[in-house]
PDB file of C-alpha atoms in Angstrom:
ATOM      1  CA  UNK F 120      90.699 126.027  60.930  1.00  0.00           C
ATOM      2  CA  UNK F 121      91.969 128.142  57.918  1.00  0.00           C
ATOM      3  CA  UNK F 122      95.073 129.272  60.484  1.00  0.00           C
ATOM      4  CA  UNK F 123      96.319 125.729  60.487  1.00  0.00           C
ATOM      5  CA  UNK F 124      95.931 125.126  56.759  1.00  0.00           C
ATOM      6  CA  UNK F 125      97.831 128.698  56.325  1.00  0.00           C
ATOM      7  CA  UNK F 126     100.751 127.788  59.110  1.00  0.00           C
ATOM      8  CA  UNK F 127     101.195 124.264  56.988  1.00  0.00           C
ATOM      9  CA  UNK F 128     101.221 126.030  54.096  1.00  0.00           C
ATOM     10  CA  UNK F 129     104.364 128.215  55.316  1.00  0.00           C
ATOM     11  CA  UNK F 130     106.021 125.229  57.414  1.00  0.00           C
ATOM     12  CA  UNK F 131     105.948 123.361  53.979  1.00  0.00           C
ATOM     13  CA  UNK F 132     107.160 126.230  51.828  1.00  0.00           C
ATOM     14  CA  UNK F 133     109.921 127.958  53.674  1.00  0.00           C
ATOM     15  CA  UNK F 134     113.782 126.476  53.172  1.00  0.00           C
ATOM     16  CA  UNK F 135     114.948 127.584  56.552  1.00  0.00           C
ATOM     17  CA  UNK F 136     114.835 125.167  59.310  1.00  0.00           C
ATOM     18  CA  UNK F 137     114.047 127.710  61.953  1.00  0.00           C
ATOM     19  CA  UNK F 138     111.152 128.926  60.233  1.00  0.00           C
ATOM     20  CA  UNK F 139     109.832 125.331  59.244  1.00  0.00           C
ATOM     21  CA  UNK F 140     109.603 124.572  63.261  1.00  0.00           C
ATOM     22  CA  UNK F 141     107.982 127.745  64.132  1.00  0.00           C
ATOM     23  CA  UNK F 142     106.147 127.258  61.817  1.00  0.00           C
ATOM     24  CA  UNK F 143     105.059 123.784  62.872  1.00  0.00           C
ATOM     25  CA  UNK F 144     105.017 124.935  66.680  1.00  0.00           C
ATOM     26  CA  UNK F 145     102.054 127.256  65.756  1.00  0.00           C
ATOM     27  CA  UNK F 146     100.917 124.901  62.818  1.00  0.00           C
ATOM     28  CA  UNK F 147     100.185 122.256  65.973  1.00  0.00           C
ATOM     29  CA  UNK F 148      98.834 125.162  68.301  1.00  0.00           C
ATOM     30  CA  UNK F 149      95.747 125.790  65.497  1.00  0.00           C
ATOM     31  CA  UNK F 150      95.182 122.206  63.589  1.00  0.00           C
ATOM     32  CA  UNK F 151      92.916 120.747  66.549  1.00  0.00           C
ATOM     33  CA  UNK F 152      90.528 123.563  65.398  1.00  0.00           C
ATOM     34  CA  UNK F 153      90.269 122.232  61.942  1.00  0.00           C
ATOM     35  CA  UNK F 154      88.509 119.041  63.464  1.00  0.00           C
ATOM     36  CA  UNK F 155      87.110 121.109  66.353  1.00  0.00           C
ATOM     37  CA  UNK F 156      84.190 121.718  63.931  1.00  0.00           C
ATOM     38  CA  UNK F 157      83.238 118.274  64.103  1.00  0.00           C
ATOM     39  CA  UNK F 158      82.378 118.789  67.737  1.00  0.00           C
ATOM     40  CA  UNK F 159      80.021 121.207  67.235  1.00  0.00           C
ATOM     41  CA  UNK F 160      77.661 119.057  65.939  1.00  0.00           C
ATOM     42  CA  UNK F 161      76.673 118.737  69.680  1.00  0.00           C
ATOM     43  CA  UNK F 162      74.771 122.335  69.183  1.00  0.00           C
ATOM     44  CA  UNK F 163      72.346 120.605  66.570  1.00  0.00           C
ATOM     45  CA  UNK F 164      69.516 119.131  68.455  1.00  0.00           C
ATOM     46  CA  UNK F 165      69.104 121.891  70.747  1.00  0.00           C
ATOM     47  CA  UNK F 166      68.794 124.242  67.842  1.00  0.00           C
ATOM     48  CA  UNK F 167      66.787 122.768  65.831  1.00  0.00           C
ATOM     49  CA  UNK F 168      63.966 122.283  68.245  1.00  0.00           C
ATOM     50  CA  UNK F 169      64.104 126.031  68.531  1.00  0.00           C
ATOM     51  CA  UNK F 170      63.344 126.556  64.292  1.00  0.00           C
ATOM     52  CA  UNK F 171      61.002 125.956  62.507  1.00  0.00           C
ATOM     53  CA  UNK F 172      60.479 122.893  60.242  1.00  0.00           C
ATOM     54  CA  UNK F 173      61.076 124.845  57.343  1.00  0.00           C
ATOM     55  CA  UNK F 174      64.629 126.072  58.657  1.00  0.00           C
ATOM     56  CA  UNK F 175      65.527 123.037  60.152  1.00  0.00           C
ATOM     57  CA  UNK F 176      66.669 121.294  56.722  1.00  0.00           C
ATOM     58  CA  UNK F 177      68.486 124.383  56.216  1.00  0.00           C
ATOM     59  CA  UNK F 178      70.415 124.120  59.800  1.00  0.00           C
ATOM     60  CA  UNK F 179      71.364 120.333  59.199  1.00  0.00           C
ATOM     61  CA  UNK F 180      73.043 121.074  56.028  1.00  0.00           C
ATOM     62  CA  UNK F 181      74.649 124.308  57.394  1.00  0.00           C
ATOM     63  CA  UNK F 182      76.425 121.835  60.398  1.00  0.00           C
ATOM     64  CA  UNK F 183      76.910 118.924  57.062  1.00  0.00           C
ATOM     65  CA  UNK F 184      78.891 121.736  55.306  1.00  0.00           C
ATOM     66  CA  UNK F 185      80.974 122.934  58.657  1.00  0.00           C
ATOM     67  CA  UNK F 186      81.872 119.439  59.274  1.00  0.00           C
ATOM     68  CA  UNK F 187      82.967 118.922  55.821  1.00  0.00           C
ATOM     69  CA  UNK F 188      85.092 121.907  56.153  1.00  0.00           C
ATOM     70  CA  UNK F 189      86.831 120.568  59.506  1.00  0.00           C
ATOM     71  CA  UNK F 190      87.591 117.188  57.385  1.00  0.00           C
ATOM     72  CA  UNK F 191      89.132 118.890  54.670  1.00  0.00           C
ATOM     73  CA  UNK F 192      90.891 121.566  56.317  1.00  0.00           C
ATOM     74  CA  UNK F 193      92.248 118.892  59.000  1.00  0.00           C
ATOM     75  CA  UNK F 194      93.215 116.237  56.297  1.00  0.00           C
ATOM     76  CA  UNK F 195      95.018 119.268  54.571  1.00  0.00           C
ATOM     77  CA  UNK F 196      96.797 120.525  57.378  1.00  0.00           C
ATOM     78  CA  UNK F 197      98.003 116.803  58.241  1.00  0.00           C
ATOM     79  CA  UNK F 198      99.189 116.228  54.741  1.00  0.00           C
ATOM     80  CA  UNK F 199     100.926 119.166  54.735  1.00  0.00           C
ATOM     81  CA  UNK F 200     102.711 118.393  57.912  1.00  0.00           C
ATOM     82  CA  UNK F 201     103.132 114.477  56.671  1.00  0.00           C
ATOM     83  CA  UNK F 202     104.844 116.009  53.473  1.00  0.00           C
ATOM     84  CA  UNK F 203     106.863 118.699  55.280  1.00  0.00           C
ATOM     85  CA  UNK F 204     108.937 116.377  58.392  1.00  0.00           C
ATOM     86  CA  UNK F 205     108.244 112.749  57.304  1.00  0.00           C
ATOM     87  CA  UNK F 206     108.145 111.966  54.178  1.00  0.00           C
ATOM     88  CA  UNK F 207     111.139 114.308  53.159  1.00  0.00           C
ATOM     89  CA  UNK F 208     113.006 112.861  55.888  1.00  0.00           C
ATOM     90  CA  UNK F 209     112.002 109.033  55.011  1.00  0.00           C
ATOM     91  CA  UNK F 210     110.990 107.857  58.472  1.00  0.00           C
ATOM     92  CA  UNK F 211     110.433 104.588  59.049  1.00  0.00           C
ATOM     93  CA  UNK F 212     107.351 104.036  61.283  1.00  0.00           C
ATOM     94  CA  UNK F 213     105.762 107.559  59.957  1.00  0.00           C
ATOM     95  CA  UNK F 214     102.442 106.280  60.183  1.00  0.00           C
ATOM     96  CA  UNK F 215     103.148 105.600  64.160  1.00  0.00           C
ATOM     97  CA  UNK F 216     104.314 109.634  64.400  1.00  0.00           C
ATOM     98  CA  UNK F 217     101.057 110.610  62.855  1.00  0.00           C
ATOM     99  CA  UNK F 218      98.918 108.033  65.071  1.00  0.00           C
ATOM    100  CA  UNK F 219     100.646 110.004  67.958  1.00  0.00           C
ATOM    101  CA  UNK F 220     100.424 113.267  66.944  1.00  0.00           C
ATOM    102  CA  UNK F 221      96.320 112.895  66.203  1.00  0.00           C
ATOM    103  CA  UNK F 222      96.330 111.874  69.852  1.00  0.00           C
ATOM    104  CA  UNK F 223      97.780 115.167  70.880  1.00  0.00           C
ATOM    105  CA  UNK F 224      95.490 116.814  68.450  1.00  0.00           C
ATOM    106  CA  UNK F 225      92.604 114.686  70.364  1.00  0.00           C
ATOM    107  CA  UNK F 226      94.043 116.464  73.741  1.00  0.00           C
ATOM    108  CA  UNK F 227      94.412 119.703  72.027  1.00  0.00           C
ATOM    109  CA  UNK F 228      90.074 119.074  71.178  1.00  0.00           C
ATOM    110  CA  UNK F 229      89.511 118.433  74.817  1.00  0.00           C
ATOM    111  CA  UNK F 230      91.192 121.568  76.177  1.00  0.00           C
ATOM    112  CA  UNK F 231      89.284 123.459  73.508  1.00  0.00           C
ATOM    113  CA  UNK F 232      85.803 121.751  73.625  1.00  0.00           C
ATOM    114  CA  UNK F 233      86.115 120.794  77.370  1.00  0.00           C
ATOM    115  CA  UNK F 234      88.655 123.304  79.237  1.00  0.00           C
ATOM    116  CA  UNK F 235      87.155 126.309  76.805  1.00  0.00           C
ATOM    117  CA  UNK F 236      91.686 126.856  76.527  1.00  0.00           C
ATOM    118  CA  UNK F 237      92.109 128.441  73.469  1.00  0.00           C
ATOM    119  CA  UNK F 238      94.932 127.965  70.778  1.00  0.00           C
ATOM    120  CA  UNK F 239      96.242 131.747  70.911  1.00  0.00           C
ATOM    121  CA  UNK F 240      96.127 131.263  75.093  1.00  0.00           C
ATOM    122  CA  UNK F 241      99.643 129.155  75.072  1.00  0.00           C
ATOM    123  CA  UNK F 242     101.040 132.955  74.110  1.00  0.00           C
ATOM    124  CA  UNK F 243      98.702 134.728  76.484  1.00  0.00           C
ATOM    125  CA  UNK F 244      97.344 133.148  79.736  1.00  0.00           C
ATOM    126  CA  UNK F 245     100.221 129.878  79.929  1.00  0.00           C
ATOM    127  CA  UNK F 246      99.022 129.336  83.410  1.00  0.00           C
ATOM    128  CA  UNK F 247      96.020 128.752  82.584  1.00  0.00           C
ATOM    129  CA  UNK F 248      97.199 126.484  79.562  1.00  0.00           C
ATOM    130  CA  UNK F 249      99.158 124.254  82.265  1.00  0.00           C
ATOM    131  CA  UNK F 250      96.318 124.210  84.640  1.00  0.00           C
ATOM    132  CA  UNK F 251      93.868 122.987  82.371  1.00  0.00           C
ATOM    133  CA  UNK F 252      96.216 120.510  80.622  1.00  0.00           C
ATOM    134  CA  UNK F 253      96.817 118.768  84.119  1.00  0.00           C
ATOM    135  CA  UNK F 254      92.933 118.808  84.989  1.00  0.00           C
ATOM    136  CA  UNK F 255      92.786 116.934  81.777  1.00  0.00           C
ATOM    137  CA  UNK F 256      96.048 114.640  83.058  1.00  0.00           C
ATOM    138  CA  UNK F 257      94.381 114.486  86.139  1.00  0.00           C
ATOM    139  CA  UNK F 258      90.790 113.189  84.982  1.00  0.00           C
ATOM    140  CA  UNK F 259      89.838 109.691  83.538  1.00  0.00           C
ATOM    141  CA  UNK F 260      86.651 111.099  81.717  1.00  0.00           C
ATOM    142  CA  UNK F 261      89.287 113.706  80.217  1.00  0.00           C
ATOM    143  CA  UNK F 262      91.821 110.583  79.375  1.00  0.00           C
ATOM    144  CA  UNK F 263      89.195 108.587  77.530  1.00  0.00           C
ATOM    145  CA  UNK F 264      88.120 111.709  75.793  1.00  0.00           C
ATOM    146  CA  UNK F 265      91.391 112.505  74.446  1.00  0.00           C
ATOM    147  CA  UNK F 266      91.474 108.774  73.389  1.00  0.00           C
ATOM    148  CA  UNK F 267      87.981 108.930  71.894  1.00  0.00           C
ATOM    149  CA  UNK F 268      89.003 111.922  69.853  1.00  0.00           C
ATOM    150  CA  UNK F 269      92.327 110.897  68.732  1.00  0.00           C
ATOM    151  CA  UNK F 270      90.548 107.601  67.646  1.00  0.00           C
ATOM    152  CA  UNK F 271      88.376 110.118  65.766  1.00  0.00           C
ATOM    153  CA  UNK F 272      91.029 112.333  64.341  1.00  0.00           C
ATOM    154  CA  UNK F 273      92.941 109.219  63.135  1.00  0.00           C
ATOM    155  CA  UNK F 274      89.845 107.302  61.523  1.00  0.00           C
ATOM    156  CA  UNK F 275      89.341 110.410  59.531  1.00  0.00           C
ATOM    157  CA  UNK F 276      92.553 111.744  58.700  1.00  0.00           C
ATOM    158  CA  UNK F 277      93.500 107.958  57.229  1.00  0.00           C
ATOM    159  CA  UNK F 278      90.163 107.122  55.902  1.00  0.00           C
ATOM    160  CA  UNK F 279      89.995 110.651  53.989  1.00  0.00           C
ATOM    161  CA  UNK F 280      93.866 110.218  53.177  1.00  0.00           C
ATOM    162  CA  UNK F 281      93.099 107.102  50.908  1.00  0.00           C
ATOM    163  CA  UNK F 282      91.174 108.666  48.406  1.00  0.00           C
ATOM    164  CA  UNK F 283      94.507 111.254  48.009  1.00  0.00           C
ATOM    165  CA  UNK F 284      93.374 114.352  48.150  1.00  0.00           C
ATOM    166  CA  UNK F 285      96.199 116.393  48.560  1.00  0.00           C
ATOM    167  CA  UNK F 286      99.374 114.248  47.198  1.00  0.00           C
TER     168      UNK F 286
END
């Protein structure tokens, strides 16, 4: 998650254009795994029936912490990107762009969570990276999943994004 956040950070700093896209290129390979954390949540029930009662309080807010992590971290790496490309260069259906690109961020969950692809992968194993990307294309359950976490990326990056964290 803290990759992302770090990649945003240089995209939004550096003055050369070539940098700034590289910079974004690699930003986009890392920022699903800011919100990634969210999905871990799925790990909860079947560890807490293996603790004890008096751990299990501990365990909840140990997942209630990562999640709140993922949220900031992902709202933070958006904003950065939102400040860096659109914003400076005063598009005019922004919001659309970022609606879009939380939707590839909601594909880039599913070949994480789902297709176990990892970010670094696109650099290392890129057949791989295209095969599981078009078992993904290829799948309804994958489709609707990529919907269903887009929907989920978007409802939190806007929700969180109200209460202007990072402008």
């Amino acid at each position: 998650a803290v990759v992302a956040v770090v990649f945003g950070m240089f995209m939004y700093s550096t003055n050369s254009t070539l940098l700034k896209y590289l910079n974004a290129f690699i930003w986009l390979l890392f920022v699903p795994n800011t919100i990634y954390l969210f999905t871990d949540i799925i790990h909860l029930p079947e560890q807490i029936l293996t603790l004890d009662s008096s751990f299990r309080f501990l365990l909840v807010v140990q997942y209630l912490i990562l999640t709140f992590i993922g949220a900031i971290t992902f709202v933070f790496a958006m904003t950065l990107f939102e400040k860096t490309f659109l914003k400076k260069h005063k598009f005019k259906h922004h919001n659309l762009i970022l609606i879009l690109l939380n939707f590839v961020i909601g594909f880039g969950l599913v070949l994480g969570r789902i297709q176990r692809t990892n970010s670094w992968e696109v650099f290392t194993n890129i057949p791989k990276v295209a095969s599981d990307s078009f078992g993904i294309l290829m799948s309804a359950e994958l489709i609707f999943l990529v919907i269903f976490f887009g929907v989920l990326c978007n409802s939190t990056y806007f929700s969180l994004n109200k209460f202007k964290l990072f402008k």
